[in-house]
mmCIF file with all atom_site columns, C-alpha atoms and ligand atoms in Angstrom:
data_model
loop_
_atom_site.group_PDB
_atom_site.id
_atom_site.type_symbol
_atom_site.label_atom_id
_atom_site.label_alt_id
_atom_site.label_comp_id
_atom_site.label_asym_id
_atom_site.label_entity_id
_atom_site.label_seq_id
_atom_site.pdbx_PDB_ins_code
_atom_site.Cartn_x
_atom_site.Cartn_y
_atom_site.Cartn_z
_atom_site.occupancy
_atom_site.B_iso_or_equiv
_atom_site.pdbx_formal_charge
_atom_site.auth_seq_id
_atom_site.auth_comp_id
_atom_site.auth_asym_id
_atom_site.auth_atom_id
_atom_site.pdbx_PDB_model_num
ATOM   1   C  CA  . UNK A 1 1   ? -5.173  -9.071  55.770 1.00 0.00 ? 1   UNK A CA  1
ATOM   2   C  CA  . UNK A 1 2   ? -6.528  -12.459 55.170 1.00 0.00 ? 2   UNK A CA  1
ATOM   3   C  CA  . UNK A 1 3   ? -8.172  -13.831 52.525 1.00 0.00 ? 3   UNK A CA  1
ATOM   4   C  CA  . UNK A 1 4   ? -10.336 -17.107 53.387 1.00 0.00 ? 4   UNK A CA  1
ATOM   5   C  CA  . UNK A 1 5   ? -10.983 -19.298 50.573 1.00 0.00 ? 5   UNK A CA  1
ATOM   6   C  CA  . UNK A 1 6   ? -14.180 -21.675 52.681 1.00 0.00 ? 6   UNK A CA  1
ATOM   7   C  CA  . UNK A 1 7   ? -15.439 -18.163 52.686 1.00 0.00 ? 7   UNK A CA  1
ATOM   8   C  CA  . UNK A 1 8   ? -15.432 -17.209 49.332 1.00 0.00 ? 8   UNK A CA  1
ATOM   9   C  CA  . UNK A 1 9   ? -16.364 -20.472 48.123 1.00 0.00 ? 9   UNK A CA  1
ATOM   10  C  CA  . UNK A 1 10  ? -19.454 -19.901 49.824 1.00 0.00 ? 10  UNK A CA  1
ATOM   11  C  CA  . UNK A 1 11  ? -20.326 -16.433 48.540 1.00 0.00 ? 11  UNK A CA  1
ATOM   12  C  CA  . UNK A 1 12  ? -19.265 -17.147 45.070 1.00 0.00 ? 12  UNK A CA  1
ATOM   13  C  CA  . UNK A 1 13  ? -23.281 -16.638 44.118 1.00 0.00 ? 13  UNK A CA  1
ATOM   14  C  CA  . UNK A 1 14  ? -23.093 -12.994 44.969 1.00 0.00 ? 14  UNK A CA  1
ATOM   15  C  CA  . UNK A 1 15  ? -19.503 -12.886 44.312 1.00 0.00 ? 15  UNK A CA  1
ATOM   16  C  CA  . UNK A 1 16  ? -18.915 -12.999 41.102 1.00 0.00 ? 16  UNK A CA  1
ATOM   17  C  CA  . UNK A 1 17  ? -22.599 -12.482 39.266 1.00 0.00 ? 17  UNK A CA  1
ATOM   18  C  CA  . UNK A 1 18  ? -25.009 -9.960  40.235 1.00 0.00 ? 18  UNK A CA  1
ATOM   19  C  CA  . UNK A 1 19  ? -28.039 -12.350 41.567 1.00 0.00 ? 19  UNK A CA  1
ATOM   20  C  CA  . UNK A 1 20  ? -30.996 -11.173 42.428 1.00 0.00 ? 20  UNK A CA  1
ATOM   21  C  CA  . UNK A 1 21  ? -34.700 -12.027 43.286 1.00 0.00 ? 21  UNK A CA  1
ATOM   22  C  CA  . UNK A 1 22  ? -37.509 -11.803 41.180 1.00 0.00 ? 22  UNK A CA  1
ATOM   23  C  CA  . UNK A 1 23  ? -41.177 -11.887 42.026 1.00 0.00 ? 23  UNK A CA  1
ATOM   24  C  CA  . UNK A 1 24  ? -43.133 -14.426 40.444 1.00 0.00 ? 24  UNK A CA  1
ATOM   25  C  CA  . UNK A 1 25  ? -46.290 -12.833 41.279 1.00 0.00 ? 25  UNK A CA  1
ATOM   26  C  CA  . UNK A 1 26  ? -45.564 -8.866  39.812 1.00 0.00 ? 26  UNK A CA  1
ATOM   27  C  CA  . UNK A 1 27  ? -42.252 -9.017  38.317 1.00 0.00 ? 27  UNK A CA  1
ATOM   28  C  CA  . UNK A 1 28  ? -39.912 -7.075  41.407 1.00 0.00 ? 28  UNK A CA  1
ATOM   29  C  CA  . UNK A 1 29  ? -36.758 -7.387  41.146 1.00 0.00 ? 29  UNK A CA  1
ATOM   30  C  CA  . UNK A 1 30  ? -34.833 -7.234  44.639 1.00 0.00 ? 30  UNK A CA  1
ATOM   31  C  CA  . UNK A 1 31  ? -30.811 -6.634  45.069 1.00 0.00 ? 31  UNK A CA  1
ATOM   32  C  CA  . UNK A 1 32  ? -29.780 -8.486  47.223 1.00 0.00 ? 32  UNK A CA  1
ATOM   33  C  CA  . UNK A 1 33  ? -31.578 -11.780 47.156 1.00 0.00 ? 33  UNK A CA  1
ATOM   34  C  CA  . UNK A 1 34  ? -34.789 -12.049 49.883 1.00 0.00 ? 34  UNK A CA  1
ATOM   35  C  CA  . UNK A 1 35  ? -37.161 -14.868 50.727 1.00 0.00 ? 35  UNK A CA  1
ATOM   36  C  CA  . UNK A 1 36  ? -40.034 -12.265 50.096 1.00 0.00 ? 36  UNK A CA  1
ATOM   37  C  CA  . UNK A 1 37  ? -40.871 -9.296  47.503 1.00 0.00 ? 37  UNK A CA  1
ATOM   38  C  CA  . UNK A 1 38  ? -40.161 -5.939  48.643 1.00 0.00 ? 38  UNK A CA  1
ATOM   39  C  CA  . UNK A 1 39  ? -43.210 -4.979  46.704 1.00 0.00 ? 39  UNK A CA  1
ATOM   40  C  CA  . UNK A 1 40  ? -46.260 -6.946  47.197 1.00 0.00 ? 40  UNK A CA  1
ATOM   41  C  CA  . UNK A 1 41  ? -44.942 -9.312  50.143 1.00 0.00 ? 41  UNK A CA  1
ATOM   42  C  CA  . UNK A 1 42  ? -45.280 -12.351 47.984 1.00 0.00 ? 42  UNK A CA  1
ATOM   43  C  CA  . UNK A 1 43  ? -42.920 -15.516 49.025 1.00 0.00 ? 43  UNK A CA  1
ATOM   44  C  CA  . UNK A 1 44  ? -43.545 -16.737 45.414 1.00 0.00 ? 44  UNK A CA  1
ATOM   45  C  CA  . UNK A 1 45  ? -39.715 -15.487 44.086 1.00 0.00 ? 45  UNK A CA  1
ATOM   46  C  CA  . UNK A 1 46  ? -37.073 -17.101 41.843 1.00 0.00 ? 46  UNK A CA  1
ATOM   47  C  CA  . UNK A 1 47  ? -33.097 -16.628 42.215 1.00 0.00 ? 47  UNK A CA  1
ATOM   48  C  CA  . UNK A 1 48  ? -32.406 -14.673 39.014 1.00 0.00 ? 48  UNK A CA  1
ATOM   49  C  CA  . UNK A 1 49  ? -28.598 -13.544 37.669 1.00 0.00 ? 49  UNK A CA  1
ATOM   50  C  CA  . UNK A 1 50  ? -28.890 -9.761  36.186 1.00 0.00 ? 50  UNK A CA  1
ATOM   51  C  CA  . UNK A 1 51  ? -27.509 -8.441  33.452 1.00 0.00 ? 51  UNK A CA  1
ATOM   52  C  CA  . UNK A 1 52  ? -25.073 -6.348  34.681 1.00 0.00 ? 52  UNK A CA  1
ATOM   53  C  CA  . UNK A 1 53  ? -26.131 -3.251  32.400 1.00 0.00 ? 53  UNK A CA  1
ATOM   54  C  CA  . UNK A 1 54  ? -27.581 -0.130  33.793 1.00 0.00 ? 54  UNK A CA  1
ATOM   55  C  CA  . UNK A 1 55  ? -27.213 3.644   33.607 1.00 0.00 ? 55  UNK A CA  1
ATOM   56  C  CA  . UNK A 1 56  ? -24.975 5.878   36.086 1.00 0.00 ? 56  UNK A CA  1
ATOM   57  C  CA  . UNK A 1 57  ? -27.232 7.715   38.074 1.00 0.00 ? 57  UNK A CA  1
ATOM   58  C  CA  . UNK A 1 58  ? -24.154 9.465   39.895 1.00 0.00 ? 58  UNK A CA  1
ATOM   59  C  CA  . UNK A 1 59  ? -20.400 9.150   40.769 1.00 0.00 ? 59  UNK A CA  1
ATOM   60  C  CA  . UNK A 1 60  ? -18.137 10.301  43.560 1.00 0.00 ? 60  UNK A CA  1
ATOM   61  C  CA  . UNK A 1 61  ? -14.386 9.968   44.096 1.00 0.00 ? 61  UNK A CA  1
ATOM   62  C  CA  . UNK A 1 62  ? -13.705 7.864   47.305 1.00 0.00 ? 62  UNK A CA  1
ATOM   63  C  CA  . UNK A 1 63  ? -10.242 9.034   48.490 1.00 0.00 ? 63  UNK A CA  1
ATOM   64  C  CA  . UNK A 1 64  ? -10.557 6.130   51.366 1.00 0.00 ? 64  UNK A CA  1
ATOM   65  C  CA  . UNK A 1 65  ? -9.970  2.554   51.533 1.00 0.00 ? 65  UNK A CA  1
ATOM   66  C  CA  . UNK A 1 66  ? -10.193 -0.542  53.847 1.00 0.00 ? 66  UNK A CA  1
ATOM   67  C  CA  . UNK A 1 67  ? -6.628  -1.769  55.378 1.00 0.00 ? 67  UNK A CA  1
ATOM   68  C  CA  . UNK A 1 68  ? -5.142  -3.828  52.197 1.00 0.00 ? 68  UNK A CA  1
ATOM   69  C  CA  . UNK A 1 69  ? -7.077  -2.483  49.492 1.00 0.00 ? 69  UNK A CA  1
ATOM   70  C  CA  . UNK A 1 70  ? -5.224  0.857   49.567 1.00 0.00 ? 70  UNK A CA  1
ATOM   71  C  CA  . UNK A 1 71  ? -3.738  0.244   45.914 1.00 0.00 ? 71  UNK A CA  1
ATOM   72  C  CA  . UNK A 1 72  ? -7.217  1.048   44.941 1.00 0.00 ? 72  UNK A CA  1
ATOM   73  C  CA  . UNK A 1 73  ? -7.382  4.708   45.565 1.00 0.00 ? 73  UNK A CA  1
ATOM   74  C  CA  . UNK A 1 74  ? -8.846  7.040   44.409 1.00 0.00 ? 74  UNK A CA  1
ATOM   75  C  CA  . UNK A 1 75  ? -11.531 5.156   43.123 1.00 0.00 ? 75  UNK A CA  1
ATOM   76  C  CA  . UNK A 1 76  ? -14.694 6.415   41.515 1.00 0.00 ? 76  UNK A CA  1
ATOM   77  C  CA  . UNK A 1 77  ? -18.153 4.659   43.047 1.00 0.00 ? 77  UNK A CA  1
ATOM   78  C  CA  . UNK A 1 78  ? -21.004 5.043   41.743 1.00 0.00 ? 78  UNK A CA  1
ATOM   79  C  CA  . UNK A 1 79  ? -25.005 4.624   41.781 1.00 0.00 ? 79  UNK A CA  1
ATOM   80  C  CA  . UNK A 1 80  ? -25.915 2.808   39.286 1.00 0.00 ? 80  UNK A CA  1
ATOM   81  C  CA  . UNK A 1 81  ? -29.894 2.222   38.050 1.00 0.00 ? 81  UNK A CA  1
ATOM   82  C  CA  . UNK A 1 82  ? -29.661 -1.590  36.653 1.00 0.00 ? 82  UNK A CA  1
ATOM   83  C  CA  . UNK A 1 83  ? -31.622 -2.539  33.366 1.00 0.00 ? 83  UNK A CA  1
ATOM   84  C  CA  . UNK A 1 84  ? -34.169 -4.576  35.801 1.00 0.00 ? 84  UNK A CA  1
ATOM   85  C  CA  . UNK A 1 85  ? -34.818 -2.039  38.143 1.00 0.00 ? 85  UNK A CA  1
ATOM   86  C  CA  . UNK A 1 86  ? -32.664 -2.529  40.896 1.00 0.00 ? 86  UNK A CA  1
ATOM   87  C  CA  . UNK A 1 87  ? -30.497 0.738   42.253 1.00 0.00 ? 87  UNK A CA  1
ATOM   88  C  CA  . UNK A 1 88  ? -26.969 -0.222  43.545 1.00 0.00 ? 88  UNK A CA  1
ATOM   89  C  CA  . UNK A 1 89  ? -23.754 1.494   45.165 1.00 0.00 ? 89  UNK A CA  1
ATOM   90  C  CA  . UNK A 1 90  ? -20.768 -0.121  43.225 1.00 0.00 ? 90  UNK A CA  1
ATOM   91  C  CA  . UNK A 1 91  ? -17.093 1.127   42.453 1.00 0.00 ? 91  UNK A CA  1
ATOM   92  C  CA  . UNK A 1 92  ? -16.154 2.061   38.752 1.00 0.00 ? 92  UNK A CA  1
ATOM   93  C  CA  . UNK A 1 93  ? -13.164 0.576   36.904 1.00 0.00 ? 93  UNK A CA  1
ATOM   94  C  CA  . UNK A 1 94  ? -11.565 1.515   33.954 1.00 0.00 ? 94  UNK A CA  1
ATOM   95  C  CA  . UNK A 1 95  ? -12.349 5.197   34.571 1.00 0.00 ? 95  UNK A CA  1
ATOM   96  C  CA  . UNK A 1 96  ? -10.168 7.897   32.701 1.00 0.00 ? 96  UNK A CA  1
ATOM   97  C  CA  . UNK A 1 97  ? -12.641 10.385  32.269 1.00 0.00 ? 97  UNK A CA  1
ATOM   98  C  CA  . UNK A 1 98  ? -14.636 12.051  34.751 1.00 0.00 ? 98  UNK A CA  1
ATOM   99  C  CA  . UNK A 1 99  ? -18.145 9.844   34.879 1.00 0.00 ? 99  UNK A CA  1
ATOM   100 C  CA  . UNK A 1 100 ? -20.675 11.671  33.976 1.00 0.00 ? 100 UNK A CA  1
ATOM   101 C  CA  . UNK A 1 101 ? -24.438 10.808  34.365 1.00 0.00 ? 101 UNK A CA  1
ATOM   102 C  CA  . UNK A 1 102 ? -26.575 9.425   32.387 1.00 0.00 ? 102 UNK A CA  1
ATOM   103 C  CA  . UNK A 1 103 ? -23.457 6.738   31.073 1.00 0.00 ? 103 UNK A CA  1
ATOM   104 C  CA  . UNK A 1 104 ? -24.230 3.419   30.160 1.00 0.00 ? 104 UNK A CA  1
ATOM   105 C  CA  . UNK A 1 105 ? -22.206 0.781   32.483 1.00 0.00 ? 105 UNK A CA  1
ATOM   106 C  CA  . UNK A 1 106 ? -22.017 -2.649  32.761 1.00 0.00 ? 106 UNK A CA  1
ATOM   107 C  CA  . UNK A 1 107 ? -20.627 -5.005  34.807 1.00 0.00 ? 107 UNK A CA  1
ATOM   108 C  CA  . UNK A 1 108 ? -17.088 -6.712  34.957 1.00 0.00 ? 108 UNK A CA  1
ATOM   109 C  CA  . UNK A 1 109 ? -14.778 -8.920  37.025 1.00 0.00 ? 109 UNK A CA  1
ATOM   110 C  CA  . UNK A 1 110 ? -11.639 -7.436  38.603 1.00 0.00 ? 110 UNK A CA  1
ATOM   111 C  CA  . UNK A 1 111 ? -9.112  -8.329  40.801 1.00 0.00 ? 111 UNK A CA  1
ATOM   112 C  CA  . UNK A 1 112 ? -9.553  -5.961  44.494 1.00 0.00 ? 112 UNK A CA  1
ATOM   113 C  CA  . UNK A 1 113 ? -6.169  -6.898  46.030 1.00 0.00 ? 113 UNK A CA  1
ATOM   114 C  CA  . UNK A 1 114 ? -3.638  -9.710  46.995 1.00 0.00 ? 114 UNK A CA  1
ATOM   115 C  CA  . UNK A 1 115 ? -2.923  -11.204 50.323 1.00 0.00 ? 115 UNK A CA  1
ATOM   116 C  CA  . UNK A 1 116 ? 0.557   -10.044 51.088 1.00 0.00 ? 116 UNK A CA  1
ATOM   117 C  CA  . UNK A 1 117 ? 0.589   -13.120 54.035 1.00 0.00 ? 117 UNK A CA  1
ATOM   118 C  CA  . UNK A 1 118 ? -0.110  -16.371 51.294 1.00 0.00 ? 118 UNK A CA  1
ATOM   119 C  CA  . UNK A 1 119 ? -0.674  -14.126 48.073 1.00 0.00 ? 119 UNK A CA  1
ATOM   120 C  CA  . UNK A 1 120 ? -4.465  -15.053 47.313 1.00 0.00 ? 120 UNK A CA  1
ATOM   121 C  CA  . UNK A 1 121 ? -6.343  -13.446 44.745 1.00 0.00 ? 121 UNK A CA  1
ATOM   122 C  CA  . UNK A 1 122 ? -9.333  -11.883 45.984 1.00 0.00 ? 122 UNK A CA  1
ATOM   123 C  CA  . UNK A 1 123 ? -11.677 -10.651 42.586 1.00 0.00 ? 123 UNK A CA  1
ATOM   124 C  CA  . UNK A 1 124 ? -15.189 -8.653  42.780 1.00 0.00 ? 124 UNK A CA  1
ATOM   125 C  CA  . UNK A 1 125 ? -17.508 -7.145  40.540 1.00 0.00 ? 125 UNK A CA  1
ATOM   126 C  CA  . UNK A 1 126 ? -17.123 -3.310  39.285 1.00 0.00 ? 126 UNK A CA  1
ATOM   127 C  CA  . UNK A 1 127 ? -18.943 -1.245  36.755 1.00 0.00 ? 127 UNK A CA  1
ATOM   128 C  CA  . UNK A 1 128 ? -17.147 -0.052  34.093 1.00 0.00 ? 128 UNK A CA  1
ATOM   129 C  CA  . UNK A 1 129 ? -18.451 3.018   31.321 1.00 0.00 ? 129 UNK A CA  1
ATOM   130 C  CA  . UNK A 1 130 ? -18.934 1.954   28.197 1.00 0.00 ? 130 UNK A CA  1
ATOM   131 C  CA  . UNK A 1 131 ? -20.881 4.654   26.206 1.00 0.00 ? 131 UNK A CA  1
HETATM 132 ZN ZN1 . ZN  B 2 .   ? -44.105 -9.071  44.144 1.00 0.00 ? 1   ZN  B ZN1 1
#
């Protein structure tokens, strides 16, 4: 595995910060970032960062990983409903009871796995329960 640090300089927007788009016009909120509003079409939209806070929707236990992030499993993912309106897909961290639905989560920064060939860091965003 390789970790490319151009590349992740150049993603660290959606990296490390949940950014979004919000309508200027009515108020949508689109995950990921778009030029236009999924809603009403506008172009009108600002670059907003989220929260991070929503409510578990539903969780699964992923028993499969991606070559080098194998240190990882299981892992609990889950669909998360985010305070602005926004639905995403995201792994849970921190987990040591079953998730259940309805949880409160919020967002945190944690380290995905090391590059055995020049031992780079690579860190992403999770959700994690906290009530
Ligand atoms: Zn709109």
């Amino acid at each position: 595995m390789r970790i490319s640090p151009p590349q992740i300089w150049r993603a660290k927007r959606s990296l490390y910060k949940l950014t979004a788009s919000k309508c200027n016009r009515c108020g949508n909120v689109d995950l990921p970032p778009s030029n236009f509003c999924s809603k009403c079409g506008s172009s009108e939209v600002s670059v907003v960062t989220l929260s991070g806070n929503g409510t578990l929707l539903l969780a699964t236990e992923n028993f499969q990983q991606r070559a080098g992030y194998e240190k990882n499993m299981p892992q609990y993912v889950g669909l998360i409903k985010l305070d602005e309106g926004p639905e995403i897909v995201a792994p849970l961290t921190d987990v040591i009871d079953e998730p259940k639905e309805g949880s409160r989560v919020n967002v945190v920064l944690r380290k995905l796995t090391t590059d055995s060939s020049n031992g780079l860091i690579e860190y992403g965003l999770k959700f994690r329960v906290v009530s």
